[in-house]
Short mmCIF file of C-alpha atoms and ligand atoms in Angstrom, two decimals:
data_model
loop_
_atom_site.label_atom_id
_atom_site.label_comp_id
_atom_site.label_asym_id
_atom_site.label_seq_id
_atom_site.Cartn_x
_atom_site.Cartn_y
_atom_site.Cartn_z
CA UNK A 1495 0.00 0.00 0.00
CA UNK A 1496 0.96 3.64 -0.41
CA UNK A 1497 -0.09 6.14 2.28
CA UNK A 1498 -1.51 9.24 0.57
CA UNK A 1499 -2.17 11.12 3.80
CA UNK A 1500 -3.94 11.17 7.17
CA UNK A 1501 -6.89 13.24 8.34
CA UNK A 1502 -6.66 14.25 12.00
CA UNK A 1503 -10.08 14.72 13.58
CA UNK A 1504 -10.61 16.22 17.02
CA UNK A 1505 -13.83 15.09 18.69
CA UNK A 1506 -15.39 15.84 22.07
CA UNK A 1507 -17.76 13.37 23.72
CA UNK A 1508 -19.49 14.17 27.01
CA UNK A 1509 -19.32 11.37 29.63
CA UNK A 1510 -22.61 10.01 30.99
CA UNK A 1511 -21.23 10.80 34.46
CA UNK A 1512 -18.02 12.37 35.83
CA UNK A 1513 -15.27 9.76 36.12
CA UNK A 1514 -12.93 10.37 39.07
CA UNK A 1515 -9.57 8.66 39.54
CA UNK A 1516 -6.49 9.34 41.65
CA UNK A 1517 -5.31 11.71 38.90
CA UNK A 1518 -8.46 13.82 38.66
CA UNK A 1519 -12.04 13.97 37.43
CA UNK A 1520 -13.08 13.78 33.75
CA UNK A 1521 -16.40 15.22 32.57
CA UNK A 1522 -15.84 14.71 28.83
CA UNK A 1523 -13.45 12.80 26.58
CA UNK A 1524 -11.52 14.67 23.91
CA UNK A 1525 -10.25 12.20 21.33
CA UNK A 1526 -7.92 12.50 18.34
CA UNK A 1527 -9.08 10.23 15.51
CA UNK A 1528 -6.94 9.39 12.47
CA UNK A 1529 -8.29 8.50 9.01
CA UNK A 1530 -5.51 7.00 6.91
CA UNK A 1531 -6.07 7.39 3.15
CA UNK A 1532 -4.13 4.85 1.06
CA UNK A 1533 -4.13 3.92 -2.62
CA UNK A 1534 -6.24 0.86 -1.73
CA UNK A 1535 -8.49 1.55 1.30
CA UNK A 1536 -9.12 3.96 4.15
CA UNK A 1537 -8.54 3.03 7.78
CA UNK A 1538 -9.37 4.49 11.18
CA UNK A 1539 -7.13 4.90 14.21
CA UNK A 1540 -7.89 6.22 17.68
CA UNK A 1541 -5.29 8.01 19.78
CA UNK A 1542 -6.07 7.25 23.44
CA UNK A 1543 -4.02 10.11 24.93
CA UNK A 1544 -5.91 12.31 27.34
CA UNK A 1545 -6.18 16.08 26.91
CA UNK A 1546 -3.70 16.51 29.78
CA UNK A 1547 -0.58 14.38 30.55
CA UNK A 1548 -2.01 13.02 33.83
CA UNK A 1549 -2.16 9.29 32.99
CA UNK A 1550 1.14 9.14 31.06
CA UNK A 1551 3.45 11.73 29.46
CA UNK A 1552 1.43 11.97 26.23
CA UNK A 1553 -1.40 14.47 25.72
CA UNK A 1554 -3.69 15.11 22.79
CA UNK A 1555 -2.08 18.23 21.28
CA UNK A 1556 1.38 16.72 21.72
CA UNK A 1557 0.26 13.67 19.75
CA UNK A 1558 -1.15 15.89 16.98
CA UNK A 1559 2.14 17.78 16.82
CA UNK A 1560 4.38 14.71 16.64
CA UNK A 1561 2.11 13.15 14.00
CA UNK A 1562 2.10 16.40 11.99
CA UNK A 1563 5.85 17.10 12.14
CA UNK A 1564 7.43 13.63 12.22
CA UNK A 1565 5.30 10.51 11.94
CA UNK A 1566 2.93 11.14 9.02
CA UNK A 1567 5.58 12.75 6.73
CA UNK A 1568 7.89 9.81 7.43
CA UNK A 1569 5.25 7.30 6.30
CA UNK A 1570 3.95 9.24 3.28
CA UNK A 1571 7.55 9.42 2.01
CA UNK A 1572 7.63 5.60 1.75
CA UNK A 1573 6.92 4.11 -1.70
CA UNK A 1574 4.98 1.33 -0.01
CA UNK A 1575 4.07 0.26 3.52
CA UNK A 1576 1.91 -2.07 5.52
CA UNK A 1577 1.13 -2.19 9.22
CA UNK A 1578 4.28 -4.18 10.05
CA UNK A 1579 6.52 -1.48 8.56
CA UNK A 1580 5.07 1.39 10.62
CA UNK A 1581 6.90 0.73 13.92
CA UNK A 1582 10.31 0.11 12.25
CA UNK A 1583 9.88 3.27 10.12
CA UNK A 1584 9.17 5.33 13.28
CA UNK A 1585 11.71 3.66 15.57
CA UNK A 1586 14.26 6.47 15.27
CA UNK A 1587 11.74 8.71 17.04
CA UNK A 1588 11.76 7.98 20.80
CA UNK A 1589 8.57 7.47 22.79
CA UNK A 1590 5.07 8.68 21.86
CA UNK A 1591 3.49 5.19 21.87
CA UNK A 1592 -0.09 6.49 21.76
CA UNK A 1593 0.55 8.64 18.69
CA UNK A 1594 2.47 5.80 17.01
CA UNK A 1595 -0.19 3.27 17.99
CA UNK A 1596 -3.01 5.37 16.53
CA UNK A 1597 -1.18 5.72 13.22
CA UNK A 1598 -0.36 2.00 13.06
CA UNK A 1599 -4.00 1.21 13.89
CA UNK A 1600 -5.26 3.33 10.98
CA UNK A 1601 -2.80 1.71 8.55
CA UNK A 1602 -3.68 -1.75 9.92
CA UNK A 1603 -7.42 -1.08 9.47
CA UNK A 1604 -6.87 0.05 5.86
CA UNK A 1605 -4.64 -2.94 5.09
CA UNK A 1606 -7.04 -5.48 6.62
CA UNK A 1607 -10.04 -3.93 4.85
CA UNK A 1608 -8.14 -4.20 1.56
CA UNK A 1609 -7.41 -7.88 2.33
CA UNK A 1610 -10.91 -8.58 3.68
CA UNK A 1611 -9.47 -9.86 6.99
CA UNK A 1612 -11.03 -9.11 10.43
CA UNK A 1613 -8.62 -7.69 13.03
CA UNK A 1614 -9.58 -10.50 15.43
CA UNK A 1615 -8.36 -13.12 12.95
CA UNK A 1616 -5.17 -11.15 12.23
CA UNK A 1617 -4.38 -10.99 15.96
CA UNK A 1618 -5.19 -14.69 16.54
CA UNK A 1619 -8.41 -14.28 18.53
CA UNK A 1620 -9.97 -17.57 19.66
CA UNK A 1621 -13.33 -16.40 21.03
CA UNK A 1622 -16.41 -14.90 19.38
CA UNK A 1623 -17.34 -12.84 22.44
CA UNK A 1624 -15.59 -11.74 25.61
CA UNK A 1625 -16.66 -11.36 29.27
CA UNK A 1626 -16.61 -7.71 30.35
CA UNK A 1627 -15.57 -5.93 33.50
CA UNK A 1628 -16.23 -2.34 34.44
CA UNK A 1629 -14.11 0.42 35.98
CA UNK A 1630 -15.89 2.35 38.76
CA UNK A 1631 -14.64 5.80 39.71
CA UNK A 1632 -14.02 7.34 43.13
CA UNK A 1633 -17.34 8.57 44.45
CA UNK A 1634 -18.56 11.23 46.91
CA UNK A 1635 -19.88 8.62 49.33
CA UNK A 1636 -19.96 4.89 50.01
CA UNK A 1637 -23.72 4.88 49.33
CA UNK A 1638 -23.18 6.44 45.89
CA UNK A 1639 -20.53 3.81 45.16
CA UNK A 1640 -22.81 0.94 46.20
CA UNK A 1641 -25.60 2.33 43.98
CA UNK A 1642 -23.20 2.52 41.01
CA UNK A 1643 -21.89 -1.02 41.58
CA UNK A 1644 -25.47 -2.30 41.94
CA UNK A 1645 -26.33 -0.77 38.56
CA UNK A 1646 -23.31 -2.29 36.82
CA UNK A 1647 -23.97 -5.76 38.27
CA UNK A 1648 -27.60 -5.46 37.16
CA UNK A 1649 -26.32 -4.56 33.68
CA UNK A 1650 -24.43 -7.86 33.68
CA UNK A 1651 -20.77 -6.90 34.21
CA UNK A 1652 -18.83 -9.94 35.40
CA UNK A 1653 -16.07 -8.03 37.25
CA UNK A 1654 -15.95 -4.79 39.25
CA UNK A 1655 -12.81 -2.58 39.35
CA UNK A 1656 -12.74 0.20 41.93
CA UNK A 1657 -10.52 3.24 41.50
CA UNK A 1658 -8.71 3.88 44.79
CA UNK A 1659 -6.43 6.54 46.29
CA UNK A 1660 -5.18 7.30 49.81
CA UNK A 1661 -8.32 7.94 51.88
CA UNK A 1662 -10.58 5.96 49.55
CA UNK A 1663 -9.46 2.35 49.55
CA UNK A 1664 -10.14 -0.08 52.44
CA UNK A 1665 -13.60 1.25 53.31
CA UNK A 1666 -15.04 1.18 49.74
CA UNK A 1667 -13.63 -2.32 49.20
CA UNK A 1668 -15.07 -3.53 52.51
CA UNK A 1669 -18.47 -1.99 51.70
CA UNK A 1670 -18.64 -3.63 48.26
CA UNK A 1671 -17.59 -7.01 49.69
CA UNK A 1672 -20.18 -6.79 52.48
CA UNK A 1673 -22.99 -5.76 50.10
CA UNK A 1674 -22.24 -7.88 47.02
CA UNK A 1675 -20.53 -10.98 48.43
CA UNK A 1676 -17.95 -12.79 46.30
CA UNK A 1677 -18.31 -10.71 43.11
CA UNK A 1678 -15.05 -10.62 41.08
CA UNK A 1679 -13.40 -7.48 42.49
CA UNK A 1680 -10.14 -5.60 41.87
CA UNK A 1681 -8.74 -2.12 42.49
CA UNK A 1682 -6.71 0.41 40.46
CA UNK A 1683 -4.59 3.07 42.16
CA UNK A 1684 -3.13 4.72 39.04
CA UNK A 1685 0.29 5.17 40.79
CA UNK A 1686 -1.19 6.97 43.84
CA UNK A 1687 0.79 5.15 46.60
CA UNK A 1688 4.40 4.69 47.71
CA UNK A 1689 6.24 1.70 49.10
CA UNK A 1690 5.77 3.32 52.52
CA UNK A 1691 2.04 2.52 52.15
CA UNK A 1692 2.76 -1.22 51.95
CA UNK A 1693 1.36 -2.03 55.41
CA UNK A 1694 -1.73 0.02 54.66
CA UNK A 1695 -2.28 -1.70 51.29
CA UNK A 1696 -1.91 -5.08 53.03
CA UNK A 1697 -5.19 -4.21 54.79
CA UNK A 1698 -6.84 -5.01 51.42
CA UNK A 1699 -5.59 -8.61 51.55
CA UNK A 1700 -8.55 -10.03 53.56
CA UNK A 1701 -10.98 -9.00 50.78
CA UNK A 1702 -9.82 -11.59 48.24
CA UNK A 1703 -9.19 -9.10 45.40
CA UNK A 1704 -8.23 -10.45 41.99
CA UNK A 1705 -5.42 -7.87 41.84
CA UNK A 1706 -4.23 -4.42 42.81
CA UNK A 1707 -3.41 -2.41 39.67
CA UNK A 1708 -0.44 0.00 39.46
CA UNK A 1709 -0.16 0.96 43.12
CA UNK A 1710 3.20 2.76 42.71
CA UNK A 1711 4.67 5.22 40.15
CA UNK A 1712 5.18 3.80 36.66
CA UNK A 1713 9.01 3.92 36.92
CA UNK A 1714 9.16 2.23 40.35
CA UNK A 1715 9.63 -1.37 39.20
CA UNK A 1716 11.81 -2.26 42.21
CA UNK A 1717 9.21 -0.75 44.56
CA UNK A 1718 6.61 -3.08 43.04
CA UNK A 1719 9.02 -6.02 43.53
CA UNK A 1720 9.22 -5.22 47.25
CA UNK A 1721 5.49 -4.53 47.54
CA UNK A 1722 4.61 -7.83 45.83
CA UNK A 1723 6.65 -9.64 48.51
CA UNK A 1724 4.46 -8.30 51.33
CA UNK A 1725 1.00 -8.28 49.71
CA UNK A 1726 -1.12 -11.40 49.39
CA UNK A 1727 -3.11 -9.62 46.66
CA UNK A 1728 -1.47 -10.10 43.22
CA UNK A 1729 0.10 -6.96 41.74
CA UNK A 1730 -1.00 -6.00 38.21
CA UNK A 1731 0.86 -3.32 36.22
CA UNK A 1732 -0.66 -0.88 33.74
CA UNK A 1733 1.30 2.40 33.32
CA UNK A 1734 4.64 0.59 33.87
CA UNK A 1735 4.21 -1.77 30.90
CA UNK A 1736 5.26 0.20 27.80
CA UNK A 1737 6.36 -2.66 25.50
CA UNK A 1738 6.80 -6.43 25.27
CA UNK A 1739 10.37 -5.94 26.50
CA UNK A 1740 9.22 -4.00 29.54
CA UNK A 1741 6.60 -6.67 30.25
CA UNK A 1742 9.30 -9.34 30.17
CA UNK A 1743 11.48 -7.30 32.55
CA UNK A 1744 8.64 -6.59 35.00
CA UNK A 1745 7.59 -10.24 35.07
CA UNK A 1746 11.16 -11.57 35.40
CA UNK A 1747 11.93 -9.11 38.24
CA UNK A 1748 8.74 -10.15 40.05
CA UNK A 1749 7.27 -6.63 39.81
CA UNK A 1750 3.90 -7.99 38.69
CA UNK A 1751 1.94 -11.21 38.58
CA UNK A 1752 -0.74 -9.95 36.16
CA UNK A 1753 -0.59 -7.52 33.19
CA UNK A 1754 -3.14 -4.97 31.93
CA UNK A 1755 -2.55 -4.74 28.15
CA UNK A 1756 -3.39 -1.38 26.54
CA UNK A 1757 -2.51 -1.11 22.84
CA UNK A 1758 -2.15 2.71 22.98
CA UNK A 1759 0.26 2.54 25.92
CA UNK A 1760 2.55 0.00 24.20
CA UNK A 1761 2.57 1.56 20.71
CA UNK A 1762 -0.17 -0.34 18.90
CA UNK A 1763 -2.10 -3.57 18.45
CA UNK A 1764 0.84 -5.48 16.94
CA UNK A 1765 2.99 -4.72 20.03
CA UNK A 1766 -0.02 -5.49 22.24
CA UNK A 1767 -0.07 -8.96 20.65
CA UNK A 1768 3.63 -9.30 21.52
CA UNK A 1769 2.94 -8.25 25.15
CA UNK A 1770 0.21 -10.91 25.19
CA UNK A 1771 2.68 -13.50 23.91
CA UNK A 1772 5.29 -12.58 26.58
CA UNK A 1773 2.65 -12.94 29.32
CA UNK A 1774 1.44 -16.28 27.92
CA UNK A 1775 5.03 -17.56 27.67
CA UNK A 1776 5.52 -16.78 31.38
CA UNK A 1777 2.13 -18.15 32.43
CA UNK A 1778 1.11 -14.64 33.54
CA UNK A 1779 -2.60 -13.77 33.24
CA UNK A 1780 -3.36 -10.77 31.03
CA UNK A 1781 -6.45 -8.69 30.33
CA UNK A 1782 -7.36 -5.83 27.98
CA UNK A 1783 -7.44 -2.43 29.69
CA UNK A 1784 -9.46 0.59 28.59
CA UNK A 1785 -8.91 4.27 27.89
CA UNK A 1786 -12.55 5.30 27.43
CA UNK A 1787 -12.29 4.56 23.71
CA UNK A 1788 -14.99 5.30 21.17
CA UNK A 1789 -16.51 2.36 19.32
CA UNK A 1790 -13.47 2.38 17.01
CA UNK A 1791 -10.93 1.61 19.75
CA UNK A 1792 -13.55 -0.47 21.55
CA UNK A 1793 -13.92 -2.75 18.50
CA UNK A 1794 -10.15 -3.30 18.38
CA UNK A 1795 -9.89 -3.86 22.15
CA UNK A 1796 -12.63 -6.50 22.07
CA UNK A 1797 -10.67 -8.32 19.35
CA UNK A 1798 -7.55 -8.18 21.54
CA UNK A 1799 -9.52 -9.36 24.59
CA UNK A 1800 -10.46 -12.48 22.59
CA UNK A 1801 -6.84 -13.71 22.49
CA UNK A 1802 -6.19 -16.93 24.44
CA UNK A 1803 -3.83 -15.31 26.97
CA UNK A 1804 -6.41 -12.69 27.97
CA UNK A 1805 -7.69 -14.92 30.76
CA UNK A 1806 -9.23 -12.22 32.99
CA UNK A 1807 -12.21 -9.98 32.20
CA UNK A 1808 -11.01 -6.65 30.83
CA UNK A 1809 -12.21 -3.06 30.96
CA UNK A 1810 -13.92 -3.63 27.60
CA UNK A 1811 -17.19 -2.13 28.82
CA UNK A 1812 -20.26 -1.33 26.71
CA UNK A 1813 -20.44 2.01 24.91
CA UNK A 1814 -23.09 3.28 27.35
CA UNK A 1815 -20.72 2.91 30.30
CA UNK A 1816 -19.20 6.19 29.11
CA UNK A 1817 -21.27 7.66 26.27
CA UNK A 1818 -24.99 8.18 25.67
CA UNK A 1819 -24.26 8.09 21.92
CA UNK A 1820 -21.17 6.40 20.44
CA UNK A 1821 -19.77 7.41 17.03
CA UNK A 1822 -20.20 3.81 15.80
CA UNK A 1823 -22.98 1.30 16.27
CA UNK A 1824 -22.94 0.94 20.07
CA UNK A 1825 -21.35 -2.02 21.81
CA UNK A 1826 -24.18 -3.47 23.93
CA UNK A 1827 -23.58 -5.92 26.77
CA UNK A 1828 -25.28 -9.31 26.29
CA UNK A 1829 -25.13 -11.56 29.39
CA UNK A 1830 -22.03 -9.73 30.54
CA UNK A 1831 -20.23 -10.20 27.21
CA UNK A 1832 -19.47 -8.18 24.06
CA UNK A 1833 -19.35 -9.76 20.60
CA UNK A 1834 -16.05 -9.69 18.68
CA UNK A 1835 -16.55 -7.77 15.39
CA UNK A 1836 -16.44 -10.06 12.34
CA UNK A 1837 -16.14 -7.56 9.45
CA UNK A 1838 -12.88 -6.67 7.68
CA UNK A 1839 -10.41 -4.54 9.63
CA UNK A 1840 -11.92 -3.04 12.78
CA UNK A 1841 -15.32 -4.29 11.60
CA UNK A 1842 -16.90 -0.94 12.47
CA UNK A 1843 -16.87 2.52 10.93
CA UNK A 1844 -17.92 5.91 12.30
CA UNK A 1845 -21.54 6.86 11.54
CA UNK A 1846 -21.14 10.01 9.48
CA UNK A 1847 -23.74 12.29 11.09
CA UNK A 1848 -22.89 11.17 14.63
CA UNK A 1849 -19.19 11.84 13.97
CA UNK A 1850 -20.01 15.27 12.54
CA UNK A 1851 -21.98 16.18 15.68
CA UNK A 1852 -18.98 15.63 17.98
CA UNK A 1853 -16.24 16.91 15.63
CA UNK A 1854 -14.52 20.10 16.79
CA UNK A 1855 -11.76 20.30 14.17
CA UNK A 1856 -10.06 18.46 11.31
CA UNK A 1857 -6.65 18.76 9.65
CA UNK A 1858 -5.21 17.04 6.56
CA UNK A 1859 -1.62 15.77 6.78
CA UNK A 1860 0.33 14.36 3.83
C1 NPQ B 1405 -11.07 2.35 32.40
C2 NPQ B 1405 -9.92 2.83 33.18
O1 NPQ B 1405 -9.92 2.84 34.38
N1 NPQ B 1405 -8.87 3.28 32.45
C3 NPQ B 1405 -7.59 3.74 32.90
C4 NPQ B 1405 -7.67 5.05 33.62
C5 NPQ B 1405 -8.38 6.14 32.90
C6 NPQ B 1405 -9.30 6.84 33.64
C7 NPQ B 1405 -9.96 7.92 33.11
C8 NPQ B 1405 -9.72 8.32 31.82
C9 NPQ B 1405 -10.40 9.43 31.27
C10 NPQ B 1405 -10.15 9.81 29.98
C11 NPQ B 1405 -9.27 9.09 29.23
C12 NPQ B 1405 -8.59 7.99 29.74
C13 NPQ B 1405 -8.82 7.60 31.06
C14 NPQ B 1405 -8.14 6.51 31.61
C15 NPQ B 1405 -6.86 2.71 33.77
O2 NPQ B 1405 -7.10 1.53 33.70
O3 NPQ B 1405 -5.95 3.15 34.51
MG1 MG B 1406 -5.16 1.23 35.19
#
């Protein structure tokens, strides 16, 4: 294929409810979408970076800039490319996995559409639907939390993940355990603790959590090694895992016993497959994380979640967990599961008038 150019599209989607984590509260999701135009097909990519660099170093306008100045011109200069040539072509540029991953995703979608191959098949998915968990934000009160969890369990979610931070951890977990019994339950700290909190975090051990996700800063691998020695609850890493190589290092060091795989965080779906393979080779459970994607990223994440090594329910929630109207056909939970798209490429496309309603800006890069 030859890449003619890429349309950047800024969209803004209000959240159905504020989503609070240890790094702040989100009321709306600003997303940078990429439409890759090639000589054969078009493809869509979704950049999962937030507006502000509060989850990881990338942020939306920084991604637009690095795509505009470095990544898209590098690829349009190539006589031919396919998805497997994107990462090598961009390797001389350090970092920016979310921007790189979005561009690779758009090229991959175009390539697979041209070949008539579903992403799930390309990645090696083995299931036709996947069990879905849900991520529950920090709330104003325990009662509000219990109401939210009750609603998600009624909707069919098979696993509950609670966002925690210092001052909102043991009590919410205890309350959910006492009210909902042995529901599958895990927590996510988004780097909010330090190794000095180890004894406090050990107070979560009696509640039989599946895992505690990213308790310490993303660069504190050795801290997680020490923490994992004193916690009964398995440690899962998210922000720390930036590539298959970093997954191998974290697992070998004993920094984590479970891995949250996020394609945007590791540089794309092809690297996400490699992270999956590293976890499977080490017998380490993996699951597909979420970044409040639109139906485009959601379609690709569900395909990833259908890989054999994704043995725990992921944060592949239904569209209505975050948005009243998605830009694609909505993903609707059926008995706690989402169907893996079967069409070529992502298997979904934006619905033109819905995309127009949330579009705030576009820019053509070639
Ligand atoms: C589903 C889930 O918890 N995702 C991230 C955190 C997160 C939370 C809030 C977000 C708001 C806007 C964009 C990305 C976001 C990511 C996580 O697992 O750590
Ligand atoms: Mg996380």
